Amino acid sequence: MTSRRSVYIEAPQGRRSHSMDLRLKLVDKWVGPVRGNAERVKDLPLQDVDLRKTLRKRYWLCDEEQPSQPTAQKGKRPKADNGNLTEREHHIMVPQPQRGQQQMVTETGPQMSPWLNMIITDLQLYSIVEEKGFLDLMRSLGHETLPSAADVYSEMVQMFDQTKEKVRRTLEATENITLACDFWNSKAGQFLTVTCHLINESWKQESFVLETTLIPEKSTSDSNINQLYKIARMWGIEKKVQVVVTNANNLDTAVQKVGWKHLSCFAKTLDKVARQITKHTPVGKVLKRCCDIAHFFCYNAEAEKKLWEAQIKLGLPRQSLITAKGDAWLSTLSMLERISEQHEALKEALIETDKLRLVLNEGDRKVMHDIIKALCLFKEVTEAMKRDQHCSASYIIPCLKELKMKLKEQKENSVAQLLAKHLCSDQFRPAEWLTMSTALDPRYKHFVLSDSVIAKSFKERFLAEMYQKAKSENAPVDEEILYKSNFEKLENYIKMAPLPREGNPLSFWRHNYKKLASFAPEYLNIVTTVIPLDRAFNVQKLQLMSSRRSILPPELLDMMLFLNGNCSREAGRDKTRHSHYQNLL
């Protein structure tokens, strides 16, 4: 009779991915060369060596037969008095969790250890697990056996490879994909993070971070899009991409050369509109003075102390000023609101510090209040977007129409009228495919289909696309018959009452108009912003994310942001909430 014991041997080269081999070089800094250990592992008594500790996760677990214990009866296994496995048999037959081996596998896939989840969720360096504060915290929670940095890095690599294969399989089963390209800057240079968005076979919206790459200093629009095309080709989705959403300027022509459609990030579009008012002399003058005030108190400790004393004296809340980040309207609004709230304390502190030129007069305050009142409408529409669990590009046209209407209602506000004028300019005229996206959203279709000209164009384009699709499938089709069979259904859809804004457009198309529904995913998976809405329109979250990813070493950025977007429990909770909402109509 033979029994089985678990031993570790070196994994064959073919069992490891290319990315694993590259990253093992970094693990060797801590673990050191251990290949020789693998050859003599079978000669070591099981109870005398911690193989997991010696070999980490660079080796895979296999079974080796060995003679059974002489005391065991033939055909039976030694048992404890209570009928269960003995302690030694349990140790041999059931591998025990060891240091660095905290990953579990469930029906839903690999589950990461709590410390790895903390690291990728908060974008911390994995070496934090060897720092005194972390070690003291874990020991206070009862964890005596703690992971090393090499353990955590090894688990991170394993999770990265497994998740990458899972994402690749999902993309293979998808026909229509939208790419979101986030161009961002750090001390190491300019980076591009690419995220894909899709609607799966179950009519659920999904998104995956694909890659983060460094952009060369002297890059051009064409070279940036060529780099994006290489990433799409590497994932095998270059022919599935329909629309690219970016937050960079002057990419329209470059994207069209590749054969894709381009949409500017909606957050960037609103910044572009707000930037127009700075060209208006009175507005630009007040904004410049407010920026000077914020910088003076934020970077002068003595002035800030005077401000706090004035706040206490006047009974105002003790708050620091907020500095605007570039031309972003949201940070500008936050800065102006804080200055308006603290005006009296600021006035007294400026007088004491002999900075009378920075004191706002009555005319300046009126202009500032007009700017605040107008930009608050921008905040209203973005808050509505964040509440929408399925916020696609179909919301852009309704959002802009409502925003223009509300701005025009502020007739005595010259800033609001100026913003409304820019929103009505030709540069914000929606593209035809963006109109199609709104028309195919049963919640907002009336914003475009109430116009008879647009409704007629929508029907013609829709029927033409149906004919082209049937033709591409090599199915015999008569254009006239196809037109007659689907014209009535289109008419019914156009005339039906719109869904409430809390409704689910994906659930609607899943259960209604089966022939028409096949075109909905192509237009409803287009996102409005290159980053999640709660971060795009939240100054604190945006700055926190920017600061954290800027301190990561470039060689870790790709893997860390990939896991942060696809594996962290925070991302998992968001997807769970979204999946729950998708079941509601």
XYZ file of C-alpha atoms in Angstrom:
585
model
C 0.000 0.000 0.000
C 1.164 3.481 -0.705
C 0.137 6.857 0.648
C 0.650 10.274 -0.843
C 2.614 13.195 0.478
C 2.808 16.724 -0.877
C 6.162 18.002 -2.071
C 7.227 21.049 -4.038
C 9.236 20.749 -7.229
C 10.274 23.437 -9.648
C 7.561 24.290 -12.117
C 8.403 23.528 -15.762
C 9.174 26.606 -17.817
C 6.008 26.170 -19.837
C 3.845 26.361 -16.733
C 4.832 29.983 -16.066
C 3.738 32.976 -18.067
C 6.200 35.388 -19.627
C 5.165 38.103 -17.185
C 5.877 35.738 -14.283
C 9.417 35.095 -15.505
C 10.119 38.808 -15.829
C 8.863 39.611 -12.343
C 10.729 36.722 -10.684
C 13.907 38.736 -11.180
C 12.607 41.239 -8.656
C 11.580 38.469 -6.230
C 15.160 37.137 -6.247
C 16.250 40.294 -4.433
C 14.527 38.942 -1.323
C 14.216 35.200 -1.857
C 17.574 34.529 -3.507
C 18.393 31.621 -5.799
C 16.568 28.514 -4.599
C 16.541 26.329 -7.694
C 19.050 23.974 -6.133
C 16.733 23.356 -3.199
C 14.135 21.854 -5.500
C 16.396 18.945 -6.426
C 16.862 17.762 -2.841
C 13.395 18.562 -1.519
C 12.213 14.957 -1.639
C 15.083 13.892 0.665
C 14.042 16.256 3.466
C 11.704 14.985 6.195
C 8.350 16.707 5.948
C 8.364 17.729 9.587
C 11.882 19.226 9.413
C 11.417 21.896 6.759
C 8.880 24.513 5.850
C 8.863 23.988 2.106
C 6.446 26.761 1.435
C 8.688 29.209 3.238
C 11.798 28.004 1.375
C 10.376 27.757 -2.116
C 7.634 30.486 -1.963
C 5.218 30.271 -4.862
C 7.837 29.726 -7.521
C 7.107 26.002 -7.406
C 3.944 24.076 -7.935
C 2.472 21.400 -5.742
C 2.444 17.781 -6.923
C 1.962 14.377 -5.298
C 4.621 11.733 -4.816
C 3.866 8.219 -3.694
C 5.773 6.799 -0.734
C 5.417 3.710 1.461
C 2.683 3.939 4.038
C 3.260 3.769 7.766
C 3.930 0.156 8.832
C 1.315 0.364 11.588
C -1.504 1.000 9.127
C -3.713 -1.978 8.277
C -4.076 -2.921 4.655
C -7.011 -1.184 3.012
C -7.539 1.117 5.970
C -6.169 4.440 7.062
C -5.045 5.256 10.602
C -7.682 7.214 12.456
C -7.930 9.039 15.697
C -10.137 7.727 18.458
C -13.037 9.864 17.284
C -12.890 8.438 13.732
C -11.312 11.518 12.164
C -7.881 11.781 10.561
C -4.946 11.741 12.927
C -3.082 14.976 13.378
C -0.068 13.761 11.322
C -2.280 12.325 8.550
C -4.233 15.570 8.392
C -0.933 17.487 8.153
C 0.275 15.261 5.316
C -2.948 14.937 3.304
C -4.343 18.450 3.826
C -1.776 21.200 3.109
C -1.856 23.807 5.836
C -1.962 27.548 5.060
C 1.520 28.924 5.468
C 3.248 32.260 5.282
C 2.721 33.858 1.912
C 0.110 31.274 0.896
C -3.067 33.139 1.831
C -4.766 33.004 -1.575
C -7.983 30.983 -1.726
C -9.843 29.743 -4.778
C -13.638 29.762 -4.784
C -16.329 29.246 -7.391
C -15.996 32.885 -8.417
C -12.220 32.675 -8.903
C -9.087 33.412 -6.873
C -9.484 35.379 -3.664
C -6.625 37.552 -2.490
C -5.225 37.916 0.994
C -6.445 40.904 3.034
C -3.050 42.622 2.984
C -2.763 42.344 -0.808
C -6.264 43.752 -1.158
C -5.265 46.686 1.071
C -2.150 47.297 -1.033
C -3.866 47.339 -4.426
C -6.997 49.139 -3.210
C -5.021 52.003 -1.667
C -2.113 51.770 -4.182
C 0.524 51.215 -1.507
C 4.004 49.790 -2.035
C 4.011 46.073 -1.211
C 7.075 46.578 1.008
C 4.675 48.052 3.580
C 4.154 44.522 4.967
C 7.703 44.611 6.375
C 7.358 48.010 8.023
C 7.070 48.252 11.792
C 3.651 49.914 11.882
C 2.048 47.232 9.714
C 3.726 44.418 11.653
C 2.566 45.863 14.980
C -0.979 46.205 13.647
C -1.128 42.617 12.372
C 0.313 41.202 15.591
C -2.225 43.182 17.619
C -4.928 41.453 15.554
C -3.541 38.020 16.391
C -1.485 37.295 13.254
C 1.816 35.792 14.365
C 2.891 34.387 10.981
C 3.173 37.375 8.683
C 3.997 37.653 4.975
C 7.231 39.030 3.605
C 7.422 41.540 0.764
C 8.474 38.698 -1.543
C 5.409 36.679 -0.511
C 3.072 39.559 -1.280
C 4.765 40.347 -4.568
C 4.566 36.713 -5.628
C 0.862 36.603 -4.810
C 0.389 39.872 -6.690
C 2.011 38.424 -9.809
C -0.109 35.293 -9.570
C -3.283 37.334 -9.182
C -2.233 39.541 -12.109
C -1.713 36.575 -14.456
C -4.963 34.852 -13.446
C -7.012 38.026 -13.785
C -5.439 38.837 -17.137
C -6.554 35.500 -18.556
C -10.045 35.990 -17.154
C -10.325 39.434 -18.772
C -9.031 38.073 -22.065
C -11.703 35.355 -22.116
C -14.411 37.938 -21.440
C -13.200 40.151 -24.285
C -13.159 37.214 -26.696
C -16.882 36.713 -26.112
C -17.725 40.385 -26.739
C -18.546 42.072 -30.056
C -18.708 45.794 -29.192
C -16.176 47.563 -26.987
C -15.580 51.172 -25.963
C -12.100 52.294 -24.937
C -11.534 55.044 -22.371
C -8.073 56.644 -22.475
C -6.930 58.573 -19.425
C -3.830 60.701 -20.097
C -2.313 61.784 -16.787
C 0.945 63.269 -15.519
C 3.295 62.372 -12.680
C 6.881 63.130 -11.729
C 8.041 60.233 -13.902
C 6.329 61.646 -17.025
C 3.031 61.325 -18.851
C 1.124 58.048 -18.722
C -1.823 56.522 -20.533
C -4.255 54.216 -18.733
C -6.610 52.319 -21.033
C -9.941 50.948 -19.790
C -12.468 49.002 -21.850
C -16.239 49.025 -21.389
C -18.699 46.465 -22.688
C -22.118 44.911 -22.267
C -21.880 41.156 -21.815
C -24.196 38.372 -22.960
C -26.288 38.755 -19.806
C -26.905 42.444 -20.587
C -24.705 43.571 -17.714
C -22.292 46.467 -18.041
C -18.655 45.613 -17.300
C -15.372 47.509 -17.387
C -11.747 46.376 -17.191
C -8.487 48.266 -16.879
C -6.248 46.921 -19.659
C -2.881 48.646 -19.468
C -0.930 51.631 -18.210
C 2.008 52.757 -20.333
C 4.504 55.617 -20.369
C 4.040 58.196 -23.138
C 7.280 59.463 -24.777
C 8.084 63.135 -24.178
C 7.925 64.143 -27.855
C 4.787 62.170 -28.654
C 2.165 63.359 -31.130
C -1.541 62.686 -31.503
C -0.827 60.070 -34.170
C 1.824 58.304 -32.083
C -0.473 58.245 -29.043
C -3.299 56.666 -31.026
C -0.874 54.216 -32.637
C 0.172 53.181 -29.137
C -3.483 52.735 -28.222
C -4.040 50.630 -31.340
C -1.120 48.377 -30.351
C -2.689 47.836 -26.930
C -6.042 46.969 -28.530
C -4.346 44.566 -30.953
C -2.432 42.928 -28.101
C -5.794 42.149 -26.448
C -7.314 41.094 -29.772
C -10.036 43.766 -29.757
C -8.845 46.226 -32.414
C -11.743 45.263 -34.722
C -14.304 45.309 -31.902
C -13.650 48.877 -30.771
C -16.353 51.316 -31.896
C -15.708 54.480 -29.875
C -12.695 55.903 -28.033
C -13.282 58.342 -25.151
C -10.280 60.512 -24.267
C -9.379 63.447 -22.036
C -6.627 64.722 -24.354
C -6.908 67.483 -26.932
C -6.752 67.267 -30.732
C -7.236 63.514 -31.093
C -10.289 63.524 -33.384
C -8.383 63.182 -36.653
C -5.896 60.639 -35.297
C -8.681 58.400 -33.956
C -10.619 58.559 -37.226
C -7.522 57.455 -39.151
C -7.604 54.180 -37.225
C -11.276 53.725 -38.121
C -12.756 54.461 -34.709
C -15.125 57.183 -33.517
C -13.957 59.737 -30.967
C -15.749 61.270 -27.986
C -14.216 63.857 -25.717
C -14.554 63.131 -21.993
C -17.667 64.931 -20.705
C -15.786 66.230 -17.658
C -13.208 67.709 -20.048
C -16.010 69.210 -22.168
C -17.479 71.029 -19.171
C -14.018 72.333 -18.282
C -13.683 73.586 -21.847
C -16.995 75.468 -21.597
C -16.117 77.002 -18.228
C -12.734 78.068 -19.584
C -14.463 80.307 -22.117
C -15.715 82.680 -19.421
C -12.159 83.492 -18.329
C -11.745 85.358 -21.628
C -14.426 87.775 -20.438
C -12.425 90.602 -18.814
C -14.445 91.166 -15.572
C -14.703 87.419 -14.921
C -11.049 86.728 -15.693
C -9.961 89.581 -13.424
C -11.977 88.291 -10.443
C -10.826 84.694 -10.937
C -7.199 85.827 -11.055
C -7.602 87.765 -7.803
C -9.330 84.842 -6.066
C -6.513 82.513 -7.133
C -3.979 84.977 -5.713
C -5.886 85.076 -2.401
C -5.999 81.276 -2.159
C -2.297 80.906 -2.920
C -1.334 83.629 -0.450
C -3.059 81.939 2.489
C -2.179 78.370 1.479
C 1.552 79.015 1.164
C 2.076 81.617 3.917
C 1.982 80.186 7.447
C 1.785 83.596 9.135
C -1.127 84.695 6.933
C -2.949 81.441 7.588
C -2.525 81.983 11.334
C -4.047 85.471 10.991
C -6.948 83.933 9.064
C -7.612 81.399 11.838
C -7.595 84.154 14.466
C -10.091 86.161 12.390
C -12.311 83.087 11.964
C -12.408 82.513 15.728
C -13.106 86.195 16.384
C -16.003 86.316 13.876
C -17.417 82.929 14.852
C -16.764 81.399 11.429
C -15.764 77.741 10.935
C -12.003 77.205 10.978
C -11.335 76.248 7.361
C -8.375 76.578 5.043
C -8.765 77.955 1.547
C -8.933 75.733 -1.527
C -6.729 76.345 -4.541
C -8.105 75.766 -8.023
C -6.372 73.110 -10.117
C -5.804 74.564 -13.574
C -8.993 75.423 -15.439
C -11.141 72.672 -13.897
C -14.554 74.187 -13.159
C -15.218 72.006 -10.101
C -12.075 73.021 -8.225
C -12.712 76.633 -9.293
C -16.219 76.432 -7.828
C -14.880 74.954 -4.570
C -12.314 77.757 -4.308
C -14.885 80.515 -4.905
C -17.419 79.039 -2.467
C -14.809 78.879 0.316
C -13.664 82.464 -0.347
C -17.281 83.643 -0.325
C -17.973 81.878 3.009
C -14.827 83.302 4.623
C -14.958 86.785 3.043
C -15.135 88.765 6.286
C -12.326 86.788 7.932
C -10.228 87.090 4.766
C -10.783 90.833 4.635
C -9.620 91.298 8.221
C -6.576 89.015 7.762
C -5.551 90.780 4.535
C -5.721 94.176 6.226
C -3.541 92.959 9.108
C -0.962 91.505 6.701
C -0.971 94.687 4.603
C -2.325 92.993 1.455
C -5.081 95.493 0.653
C -4.718 94.917 -3.097
C -6.171 91.414 -2.628
C -9.345 92.590 -0.853
C -12.444 92.055 -3.006
C -14.668 95.106 -3.522
C -18.444 94.992 -3.988
C -18.207 94.698 -7.768
C -15.779 91.805 -7.509
C -18.033 90.029 -5.022
C -21.040 90.389 -7.339
C -19.135 88.834 -10.233
C -17.896 86.066 -7.928
C -21.457 85.287 -6.800
C -22.614 85.179 -10.432
C -19.861 82.693 -11.264
C -20.796 80.536 -8.274
C -24.485 80.608 -9.159
C -23.779 79.568 -12.766
C -21.263 76.842 -11.940
C -23.627 75.396 -9.329
C -25.824 74.347 -12.277
C -22.867 72.366 -13.610
C -22.674 70.696 -10.228
C -26.381 69.812 -10.308
C -26.166 67.990 -13.629
C -23.035 66.080 -12.628
C -24.622 65.011 -9.339
C -27.554 63.664 -11.364
C -25.082 61.732 -13.544
C -23.451 60.150 -10.493
C -26.839 58.967 -9.225
C -27.524 57.230 -12.539
C -26.368 53.615 -12.169
C -26.260 53.210 -15.968
C -24.808 56.479 -17.167
C -23.795 56.141 -20.808
C -23.214 58.713 -23.537
C -26.972 58.680 -24.107
C -27.222 61.148 -21.206
C -24.957 63.804 -22.768
C -27.552 65.401 -25.069
C -30.299 65.561 -22.387
C -27.753 66.887 -19.889
C -26.582 69.690 -22.188
C -30.166 70.638 -23.093
C -31.205 70.881 -19.451
C -28.058 72.806 -18.576
C -28.626 75.352 -21.358
C -32.251 75.808 -20.308
C -31.333 76.431 -16.651
C -28.541 78.834 -17.574
C -30.881 80.867 -19.771
C -33.350 81.116 -16.873
C -30.769 83.168 -14.937
C -31.477 86.219 -17.088
C -29.805 88.728 -14.775
C -26.649 86.647 -14.492
C -24.244 87.727 -17.237
C -21.916 84.773 -16.522
C -24.776 82.273 -16.945
C -25.798 83.874 -20.232
C -22.207 83.708 -21.439
C -21.979 79.997 -20.615
C -25.310 79.282 -22.332
C -24.052 81.018 -25.462
C -20.941 78.827 -25.608
C -22.985 75.658 -25.061
C -25.100 76.584 -28.083
C -22.057 77.027 -30.344
C -21.325 74.644 -33.207
C -18.380 73.030 -31.419
C -20.846 71.314 -29.061
C -23.171 70.067 -31.789
C -23.704 66.302 -31.148
C -22.441 63.761 -33.661
C -24.925 61.533 -35.471
C -23.895 58.404 -33.585
C -24.301 60.282 -30.283
C -27.863 61.093 -31.317
C -28.366 57.384 -32.026
C -27.159 56.558 -28.525
C -29.736 58.907 -26.983
C -32.483 57.608 -29.278
C -31.787 54.005 -28.205
C -32.034 54.848 -24.517
C -35.744 54.477 -23.644
C -35.304 56.965 -20.788
C -34.068 59.876 -22.931
C -35.270 59.082 -26.468
C -37.857 61.856 -26.381
C -35.074 64.465 -26.183
C -34.173 63.706 -29.803
C -37.055 61.716 -31.309
C -39.603 64.430 -30.526
C -38.052 66.224 -33.513
C -39.689 64.777 -36.644
C -36.574 65.349 -38.781
C -34.336 63.496 -36.306
C -36.932 60.740 -35.909
C -37.051 60.201 -39.676
C -33.249 60.124 -39.892
C -33.121 57.688 -36.956
C -35.505 55.253 -38.660
C -33.635 55.406 -41.956
C -30.260 54.824 -40.338
C -31.577 52.062 -38.129
C -33.172 50.186 -41.028
C -30.025 50.648 -43.136
C -27.867 49.162 -40.370
C -30.249 46.212 -39.998
C -30.005 45.556 -43.736
C -26.199 45.742 -43.699
C -26.038 43.363 -40.753
C -28.335 40.832 -42.437
C -26.273 41.140 -45.621
C -23.002 40.574 -43.771
C -24.386 37.356 -42.321
C -24.917 36.040 -45.898
C -28.609 35.568 -45.232
C -31.057 36.107 -48.104
C -32.850 39.367 -47.389
C -35.147 41.637 -49.293
C -34.713 45.282 -48.333
C -38.388 46.113 -48.894
C -39.596 43.159 -46.807
C -37.133 44.025 -44.066
C -38.314 47.636 -44.095
C -41.991 46.692 -43.804
C -41.455 44.086 -41.069
C -39.487 46.443 -38.803
C -40.943 49.850 -39.630
C -43.999 49.297 -37.431
C -41.823 48.146 -34.508
C -39.702 51.261 -34.811
C -42.840 53.424 -34.857
C -44.117 51.713 -31.712
C -40.789 52.259 -29.947
C -40.716 55.948 -30.896
C -44.304 56.531 -29.713
C -44.054 54.596 -26.438
C -43.800 56.558 -23.188
C -40.206 56.946 -21.976
C -38.952 54.910 -19.063
C -38.460 56.769 -15.766
C -34.905 57.930 -15.140
C -34.525 55.254 -12.485
C -35.316 52.609 -15.121
C -32.802 50.215 -16.636
C -32.328 50.547 -20.419
C -30.384 47.271 -20.637
C -33.166 45.344 -18.933
C -35.651 46.995 -21.298
C -33.806 45.857 -24.426
C -33.213 42.412 -22.972
C -36.958 41.761 -22.771
C -38.361 43.893 -25.606
C -37.962 44.288 -29.376
C -35.632 41.330 -29.857
C -34.634 42.222 -33.444
C -33.973 45.855 -32.629
C -32.177 45.061 -29.382
C -29.084 43.646 -31.103
C -27.999 47.221 -31.950
C -28.417 48.647 -28.442
C -25.112 47.424 -26.898
C -23.084 49.174 -29.607
C -24.443 52.565 -28.512
C -25.261 52.076 -24.823
C -21.820 50.886 -23.728
C -20.265 54.274 -24.569
C -19.192 55.968 -21.347
C -19.283 59.685 -20.619
C -15.967 60.087 -18.766
C -12.595 58.365 -18.999
C -12.565 57.684 -15.244
C -15.453 56.688 -12.935
C -18.010 59.452 -12.410
C -17.551 59.598 -8.644
C -13.863 60.407 -9.189
C -14.288 62.584 -12.287
C -16.534 65.013 -10.394
C -14.984 64.760 -6.925
C -11.952 66.964 -6.319
C -10.790 65.124 -3.178
C -10.965 61.633 -4.730
C -9.306 62.813 -7.919
C -6.401 64.422 -6.064
C -6.006 61.408 -3.768
C -5.809 59.003 -6.707
C -3.354 61.276 -8.530
C -1.021 61.526 -5.535
C -1.054 57.787 -4.815
C -0.331 56.567 -8.319
C 2.356 59.240 -8.756
C 4.539 57.716 -6.014
C 4.438 54.190 -7.450
C 7.582 53.118 -9.323
C 6.981 52.950 -13.102
C 7.789 49.227 -13.251
C 4.859 48.506 -10.893
C 2.314 50.957 -12.288
C 0.830 48.686 -14.943
C 0.263 45.731 -12.619
C -0.921 47.812 -9.657
C -3.469 49.861 -11.625
C -4.635 46.718 -13.440
C -5.341 44.959 -10.135
C -6.777 48.122 -8.585
C -9.323 48.421 -11.389
C -10.161 44.733 -11.763
C -9.559 42.932 -8.458
C -9.785 45.232 -5.448
C -12.733 44.684 -3.140
C -13.744 48.291 -3.629
C -14.130 47.629 -7.379
C -15.899 44.384 -6.523
C -18.426 46.189 -4.340
C -19.117 48.678 -7.117
C -19.749 45.852 -9.581
C -21.981 44.062 -7.064
C -24.096 47.171 -6.540
C -24.270 47.692 -10.279
C -25.314 44.060 -10.889
C -28.051 44.407 -8.278
C -29.366 47.516 -9.975
C -29.295 45.866 -13.392
C -31.982 43.453 -12.197
C -34.370 46.334 -11.509
C -36.597 47.846 -14.194
